[in-house]
Short mmCIF file of C-alpha atoms and ligand atoms in Angstrom, two decimals:
data_model
loop_
_atom_site.label_atom_id
_atom_site.label_comp_id
_atom_site.label_asym_id
_atom_site.label_seq_id
_atom_site.Cartn_x
_atom_site.Cartn_y
_atom_site.Cartn_z
CA MET H 137 92.91 128.49 79.32
CA LEU H 138 91.77 125.33 77.62
CA LEU H 139 90.56 122.58 79.96
CA THR H 140 90.58 118.91 78.97
CA ASP H 141 90.84 117.13 82.33
CA PRO H 142 87.29 116.02 83.29
CA ALA H 143 87.99 116.71 86.98
CA ASN H 144 88.88 120.33 86.22
CA ILE H 145 86.00 120.72 83.76
CA PHE H 146 83.65 119.58 86.52
CA TYR H 147 85.28 121.98 88.99
CA PHE H 148 84.98 125.00 86.72
CA THR H 149 81.69 124.29 84.92
CA GLY H 150 79.70 121.70 86.89
CA PHE H 151 79.64 119.31 83.91
CA ARG H 152 80.35 115.71 84.92
CA GLY H 153 80.52 113.88 81.59
CA SER H 154 83.60 111.87 80.71
CA ALA H 155 84.31 113.80 77.50
CA GLY H 156 84.32 117.51 76.80
CA VAL H 157 86.61 120.49 76.31
CA ALA H 158 86.13 123.81 78.03
CA TYR H 159 87.68 127.21 77.44
CA VAL H 160 87.83 129.73 80.26
CA GLU H 161 88.75 133.38 79.77
CA GLY H 162 88.21 135.78 82.66
CA PRO H 163 84.68 135.25 83.96
CA GLU H 164 83.51 133.67 80.69
CA ALA H 165 83.53 129.99 79.83
CA VAL H 166 82.39 127.88 76.92
CA LEU H 167 81.95 124.11 77.02
CA TRP H 168 82.16 121.93 73.91
CA VAL H 169 80.63 118.46 74.05
CA ASP H 170 79.65 115.75 71.59
CA PRO H 171 75.96 114.92 71.05
CA ARG H 172 75.97 112.21 73.75
CA TYR H 173 76.41 114.91 76.37
CA THR H 174 74.51 117.94 75.08
CA LEU H 175 71.49 117.62 77.36
CA GLN H 176 73.54 116.66 80.38
CA ALA H 177 75.91 119.58 79.85
CA ARG H 178 73.05 122.09 79.56
CA GLU H 179 71.61 120.77 82.78
CA GLN H 180 74.84 120.63 84.79
CA ALA H 181 76.88 123.54 83.45
CA ARG H 182 74.49 126.26 84.55
CA GLY H 183 75.27 129.73 83.27
CA ILE H 184 77.86 128.45 80.83
CA GLU H 185 77.56 128.42 77.06
CA VAL H 186 77.28 124.82 75.86
CA VAL H 187 78.08 124.06 72.22
CA GLU H 188 77.42 120.70 70.60
CA VAL H 189 80.26 119.59 68.36
CA ARG H 190 79.97 116.76 65.85
CA THR H 191 83.38 117.01 64.21
CA GLY H 192 85.88 116.23 66.98
CA LEU H 193 86.29 118.37 70.07
CA ILE H 194 90.01 119.04 69.80
CA ARG H 195 89.81 119.99 66.13
CA PHE H 196 86.88 122.27 66.82
CA ALA H 197 88.59 123.91 69.79
CA GLY H 198 91.73 124.58 67.74
CA ARG H 199 89.78 126.18 64.89
CA TRP H 200 87.69 128.23 67.29
CA LEU H 201 90.84 129.65 68.90
CA ARG H 202 92.26 130.50 65.48
CA ARG H 203 89.06 132.24 64.37
CA GLY H 204 88.89 134.19 67.63
CA GLY H 205 92.48 135.39 67.21
CA ARG H 206 93.60 134.11 70.63
CA GLN H 207 97.32 134.65 71.25
CA ARG H 208 98.26 133.06 74.57
CA VAL H 209 96.37 129.98 75.67
CA GLY H 210 97.07 127.77 78.65
CA TYR H 211 96.65 124.01 78.36
CA GLU H 212 96.79 121.09 80.77
CA ASP H 213 100.13 119.48 80.05
CA GLY H 214 99.57 116.81 82.68
CA HIS H 215 96.47 115.60 80.91
CA LEU H 216 96.37 116.40 77.18
CA SER H 217 97.83 113.57 75.08
CA CYS H 218 100.72 114.31 72.69
CA ARG H 219 98.48 113.48 69.76
CA ASP H 220 95.72 115.86 70.85
CA PHE H 221 98.22 118.59 71.57
CA LEU H 222 99.81 118.27 68.11
CA GLN H 223 96.39 118.43 66.50
CA LEU H 224 95.38 121.40 68.63
CA ARG H 225 98.55 123.27 67.71
CA GLN H 226 98.06 122.54 64.05
CA GLU H 227 94.40 123.61 63.99
CA ALA H 228 94.97 126.74 66.05
CA GLY H 229 97.78 127.90 63.80
CA LYS H 230 100.97 129.81 64.47
CA THR H 231 99.38 132.86 66.08
CA VAL H 232 98.60 130.98 69.31
CA THR H 233 101.35 130.61 71.90
CA TRP H 234 100.70 127.60 74.11
CA VAL H 235 101.51 127.84 77.80
CA ALA H 236 101.74 124.68 79.95
CA GLU H 237 99.52 125.34 82.99
CA GLY H 238 98.81 121.84 84.20
CA LYS H 239 98.98 122.70 87.89
CA ILE H 240 96.48 125.54 88.21
CA GLY H 241 93.35 123.40 88.36
CA ARG H 242 94.84 121.03 90.90
CA ALA H 243 96.11 123.88 93.06
CA LEU H 244 92.72 125.60 93.15
CA ARG H 245 90.91 122.36 93.88
CA ALA H 246 93.13 121.50 96.84
CA VAL H 247 91.44 124.02 99.15
CA LYS H 248 87.78 123.16 99.55
CA ASP H 249 84.96 125.62 100.10
CA GLU H 250 82.13 125.11 102.58
CA GLU H 251 79.84 123.37 100.11
CA GLU H 252 82.56 120.96 99.01
CA ILE H 253 83.41 120.20 102.63
CA GLN H 254 79.78 119.36 103.38
CA THR H 255 79.66 116.98 100.43
CA ILE H 256 82.90 115.23 101.41
CA ARG H 257 81.66 115.05 105.00
CA ARG H 258 78.57 113.19 103.80
CA ALA H 259 80.59 110.88 101.56
CA CYS H 260 82.78 110.06 104.58
CA ALA H 261 79.73 109.44 106.78
CA ILE H 262 78.34 106.93 104.27
CA THR H 263 81.69 105.17 104.09
CA SER H 264 82.01 104.91 107.88
CA LYS H 265 78.44 103.66 108.23
CA VAL H 266 78.87 101.00 105.56
CA TYR H 267 82.13 99.85 107.13
CA GLU H 268 80.42 99.30 110.47
CA GLU H 269 77.45 97.57 108.88
CA VAL H 270 79.67 95.17 106.97
CA LEU H 271 81.81 94.23 109.98
CA PRO H 272 79.55 91.31 111.08
CA ARG H 273 80.06 89.77 107.62
CA VAL H 274 83.83 89.78 107.96
CA ARG H 275 84.22 86.25 109.28
CA PRO H 276 85.93 82.99 108.35
CA GLY H 277 84.51 81.26 105.28
CA VAL H 278 83.43 84.44 103.48
CA LYS H 279 85.04 85.31 100.15
CA GLU H 280 87.03 88.57 99.83
CA LEU H 281 85.03 89.39 96.68
CA ASP H 282 81.74 88.92 98.53
CA VAL H 283 82.77 91.38 101.23
CA ALA H 284 83.77 93.89 98.53
CA ALA H 285 80.47 93.42 96.70
CA GLU H 286 78.54 93.90 99.93
CA ILE H 287 80.42 97.13 100.65
CA GLU H 288 79.78 98.58 97.19
CA TYR H 289 76.11 97.53 97.21
CA ARG H 290 75.54 99.16 100.58
CA MET H 291 77.34 102.35 99.59
CA LYS H 292 74.98 102.74 96.65
CA ARG H 293 71.96 102.00 98.83
CA GLU H 294 73.15 104.82 101.10
CA GLY H 295 73.11 107.28 98.22
CA ALA H 296 76.63 107.02 96.82
CA GLU H 297 76.94 107.19 93.03
CA ALA H 298 79.83 104.76 92.84
CA PRO H 299 82.80 103.49 94.78
CA ALA H 300 85.59 106.10 94.69
CA PHE H 301 88.01 103.33 93.64
CA GLU H 302 87.95 99.56 93.40
CA THR H 303 87.21 98.48 96.97
CA ILE H 304 90.11 96.63 98.54
CA VAL H 305 89.43 93.54 100.61
CA ALA H 306 92.61 91.57 101.26
CA SER H 307 93.19 88.81 103.77
CA GLY H 308 96.01 86.70 105.17
CA SER H 309 99.38 87.11 103.47
CA ARG H 310 97.67 89.07 100.69
CA THR H 311 97.44 92.01 103.11
CA ALA H 312 101.15 92.52 102.40
CA LEU H 313 100.12 93.88 98.98
CA PRO H 314 99.19 97.53 99.62
CA HIS H 315 96.81 97.63 96.66
CA ALA H 316 95.53 94.06 96.57
CA ARG H 317 92.42 93.43 94.51
CA PRO H 318 89.74 91.36 96.17
CA SER H 319 90.04 87.71 95.14
CA SER H 320 88.04 84.54 95.59
CA LYS H 321 90.16 83.67 98.64
CA LEU H 322 88.07 82.78 101.70
CA LEU H 323 88.72 84.63 104.93
CA GLU H 324 90.25 82.31 107.49
CA ASN H 325 90.77 82.25 111.20
CA GLY H 326 94.19 83.77 111.89
CA ASP H 327 93.97 86.22 108.97
CA LEU H 328 94.68 89.91 108.98
CA VAL H 329 92.02 91.59 106.84
CA ILE H 330 92.40 95.00 105.20
CA LEU H 331 89.31 96.86 104.04
CA ASP H 332 89.96 100.03 102.02
CA LEU H 333 86.80 101.72 100.82
CA GLY H 334 85.45 105.03 99.63
CA ALA H 335 82.29 106.43 98.11
CA ILE H 336 81.58 109.12 95.51
CA LEU H 337 78.78 111.48 96.43
CA CYS H 338 77.80 114.41 94.17
CA GLY H 339 81.18 114.07 92.49
CA TYR H 340 83.30 114.03 95.66
CA ALA H 341 85.25 111.12 97.16
CA SER H 342 85.99 109.72 100.59
CA ASP H 343 88.65 107.25 101.70
CA LEU H 344 88.84 104.91 104.71
CA THR H 345 90.98 101.89 105.63
CA ARG H 346 90.70 99.58 108.60
CA THR H 347 92.67 96.46 109.40
CA LEU H 348 91.02 93.62 111.30
CA TYR H 349 92.15 90.31 112.72
CA LEU H 350 90.10 87.13 112.72
CA GLY H 351 90.76 85.21 115.92
CA ARG H 352 93.18 85.88 118.73
CA PRO H 353 96.29 87.68 117.43
CA GLU H 354 99.73 86.67 118.59
CA ARG H 355 101.95 89.28 120.15
CA ARG H 356 103.86 90.29 117.02
CA ILE H 357 100.58 91.02 115.20
CA ARG H 358 99.39 93.12 118.14
CA ARG H 359 102.67 95.02 118.10
CA LEU H 360 102.39 95.60 114.39
CA PHE H 361 98.88 96.93 114.76
CA GLN H 362 99.76 99.14 117.71
CA ALA H 363 102.75 100.59 115.85
CA VAL H 364 100.64 101.58 112.85
CA GLN H 365 97.90 102.94 115.09
CA ALA H 366 100.41 105.07 117.00
CA ALA H 367 101.99 106.29 113.75
CA GLN H 368 98.63 107.24 112.35
CA LEU H 369 97.60 109.10 115.50
CA LYS H 370 100.88 111.04 115.57
CA ALA H 371 100.52 112.05 111.93
CA ILE H 372 96.90 113.12 112.41
CA GLN H 373 97.89 115.28 115.37
CA GLY H 374 100.68 116.78 113.29
CA ALA H 375 98.34 117.86 110.49
CA GLU H 376 97.72 121.54 111.18
CA PRO H 377 97.60 124.70 109.11
CA GLY H 378 101.05 126.10 108.37
CA VAL H 379 102.78 122.72 108.68
CA GLU H 380 104.61 121.40 105.63
CA ALA H 381 103.07 118.18 104.31
CA ARG H 382 106.42 116.38 104.60
CA ARG H 383 106.39 117.02 108.37
CA VAL H 384 103.15 115.07 108.67
CA ASP H 385 104.71 112.25 106.68
CA MET H 386 107.73 112.39 108.98
CA CYS H 387 105.52 112.09 112.11
CA ALA H 388 104.29 108.69 110.96
CA ARG H 389 107.68 107.53 109.74
CA ARG H 390 109.40 108.42 113.00
CA VAL H 391 107.00 106.39 115.14
CA LEU H 392 107.57 103.37 112.90
CA ALA H 393 111.34 103.93 112.91
CA GLU H 394 111.40 103.74 116.72
CA ARG H 395 110.04 100.22 116.30
CA HIS H 396 112.32 99.35 113.37
CA LEU H 397 109.36 99.10 111.03
CA ASP H 398 109.94 102.17 108.85
CA LYS H 399 111.52 100.18 106.05
CA PHE H 400 108.27 98.25 105.67
CA PHE H 401 106.29 101.47 105.21
CA THR H 402 106.66 101.63 101.46
CA HIS H 403 104.27 104.36 100.35
CA SER H 404 103.59 107.95 101.31
CA THR H 405 101.53 108.87 104.35
CA GLY H 406 98.54 110.30 102.52
CA HIS H 407 97.00 112.38 99.76
CA GLY H 408 94.42 115.05 99.14
CA VAL H 409 90.85 113.89 98.49
CA GLY H 410 88.19 115.71 96.50
CA ILE H 411 86.84 115.33 92.98
CA GLU H 412 89.61 112.79 92.50
CA ILE H 413 90.52 110.17 95.04
CA HIS H 414 94.20 111.18 94.82
CA GLU H 415 94.79 114.90 94.53
CA ASP H 416 96.88 117.67 96.06
CA PRO H 417 98.36 118.07 98.56
CA ARG H 418 100.41 114.87 98.68
CA ILE H 419 101.48 113.92 102.19
CA ALA H 420 104.89 112.64 101.20
CA LYS H 421 108.56 112.77 102.17
CA LEU H 422 109.56 115.60 99.83
CA GLU H 423 106.33 117.62 99.79
CA ARG H 424 106.91 121.16 101.03
CA THR H 425 103.37 122.42 100.47
CA LYS H 426 102.06 123.96 103.68
CA LEU H 427 98.75 122.66 104.92
CA ARG H 428 95.89 125.15 104.92
CA ALA H 429 92.44 125.22 106.45
CA GLY H 430 90.15 123.65 103.85
CA HIS H 431 92.61 120.99 102.73
CA VAL H 432 91.06 117.53 102.87
CA ILE H 433 93.71 114.82 103.19
CA THR H 434 94.15 111.22 104.19
CA VAL H 435 96.56 109.89 106.78
CA GLU H 436 97.26 106.23 106.07
CA PRO H 437 100.52 104.74 107.26
CA GLY H 438 100.94 101.02 106.62
CA VAL H 439 103.45 98.28 107.31
CA TYR H 440 103.76 95.31 104.97
CA LEU H 441 105.68 92.15 105.82
CA GLU H 442 106.09 89.60 103.07
CA GLY H 443 104.73 86.23 104.12
CA VAL H 444 103.12 87.65 107.26
CA GLY H 445 100.75 90.36 106.14
CA GLY H 446 100.12 94.06 106.40
CA VAL H 447 98.40 96.62 108.57
CA ARG H 448 97.13 99.96 107.27
CA ILE H 449 94.86 102.44 109.01
CA GLU H 450 93.46 105.38 107.08
CA ASP H 451 91.21 108.31 107.79
CA THR H 452 90.09 111.25 105.70
CA LEU H 453 90.50 114.50 107.60
CA LEU H 454 89.76 118.16 107.18
CA VAL H 455 92.44 120.69 108.07
CA THR H 456 90.67 123.35 110.16
CA PRO H 457 91.90 126.80 111.23
CA ARG H 458 92.98 125.35 114.58
CA GLY H 459 94.01 121.81 113.74
CA GLN H 460 92.13 119.00 112.10
CA GLU H 461 88.88 117.11 112.17
CA ILE H 462 88.54 113.41 111.32
CA LEU H 463 85.71 112.94 108.83
CA THR H 464 85.75 109.14 108.77
CA GLY H 465 84.61 108.35 112.28
CA ALA H 466 84.45 104.54 112.01
CA SER H 467 85.81 102.77 115.06
CA LYS H 468 89.46 101.73 115.07
CA ASP H 469 89.72 99.94 118.38
CA SER H 470 87.51 96.93 117.82
CA TRP H 471 89.90 95.36 115.32
CA ILE H 472 89.99 91.86 116.83
CA LEU H 473 87.04 89.78 115.62
CA GLU H 474 86.97 86.62 117.73
ZN1 ZN R 1697 92.11 104.20 100.89
ZN1 ZN R 1698 93.98 106.72 100.41
#
């Protein structure tokens, strides 16, 4: 199997560079990198043959397969570009039969081992800690971008390598945009504020969202918040081994439907978290994958009302043999900042 997706190359070899091609056959693996990454690859991909290539990785890989007389080779159809695939096919020649195997890496990565769980646990702990530390700075007159910068600075000071994604800080009516980018808007009294943050630690991500309110919320905002909180709790409780992912999604959707809010819940309930911030299993309407102990997923229902704002609450959790454990322990109840 030829690997081109950096997330899978990291998973199978330990190499974390942004460019490289690996070939895995039985217990053997070889990793091809360009000269920028030779030293790093030797250091990170322990026990794996590292070859420096100066003539184009794809071209080299194709010729290597041809020389070695390989006949059936898997490739990552969800990742390899059409151009690279055409070149690979041309260089490898007619004796190689290409088999699309884009799902294997993702499927293996979905269930985490003990070491991976410990790393994600620590990434989640950093994220929760930073969230609580930043709370006092979430107040009227502060810019969304400044809150985001503070979060990312503190995550790095706590040992994170990088944010797992562009930190979301959205306030007021901008909270109705599920993936709002932080702007120069100032937080104001009477604003809903959504903070969505995650850290990368040793190559593994975490994901946490909290919604806050600046001032004294009117009743409809309280109801909105309570509905999302109830939906999230129900979905978390529903996440157990043996349960189909779509059932967890349905738990959240049903609670919101009882309050006529389901049509404002416009995304899926959650996603797997690991080397990538969004990975398998998806916690979505049509997802029949059964949850297993070792899955790390998010549960993040949200409701978004144009012109009013949005509420989303998200935790990263570990599916355990008996149920689930929340890894992002940051408080959810103190959401009103008066
Ligand atoms: Zn998130
Ligand atoms: Zn998420």
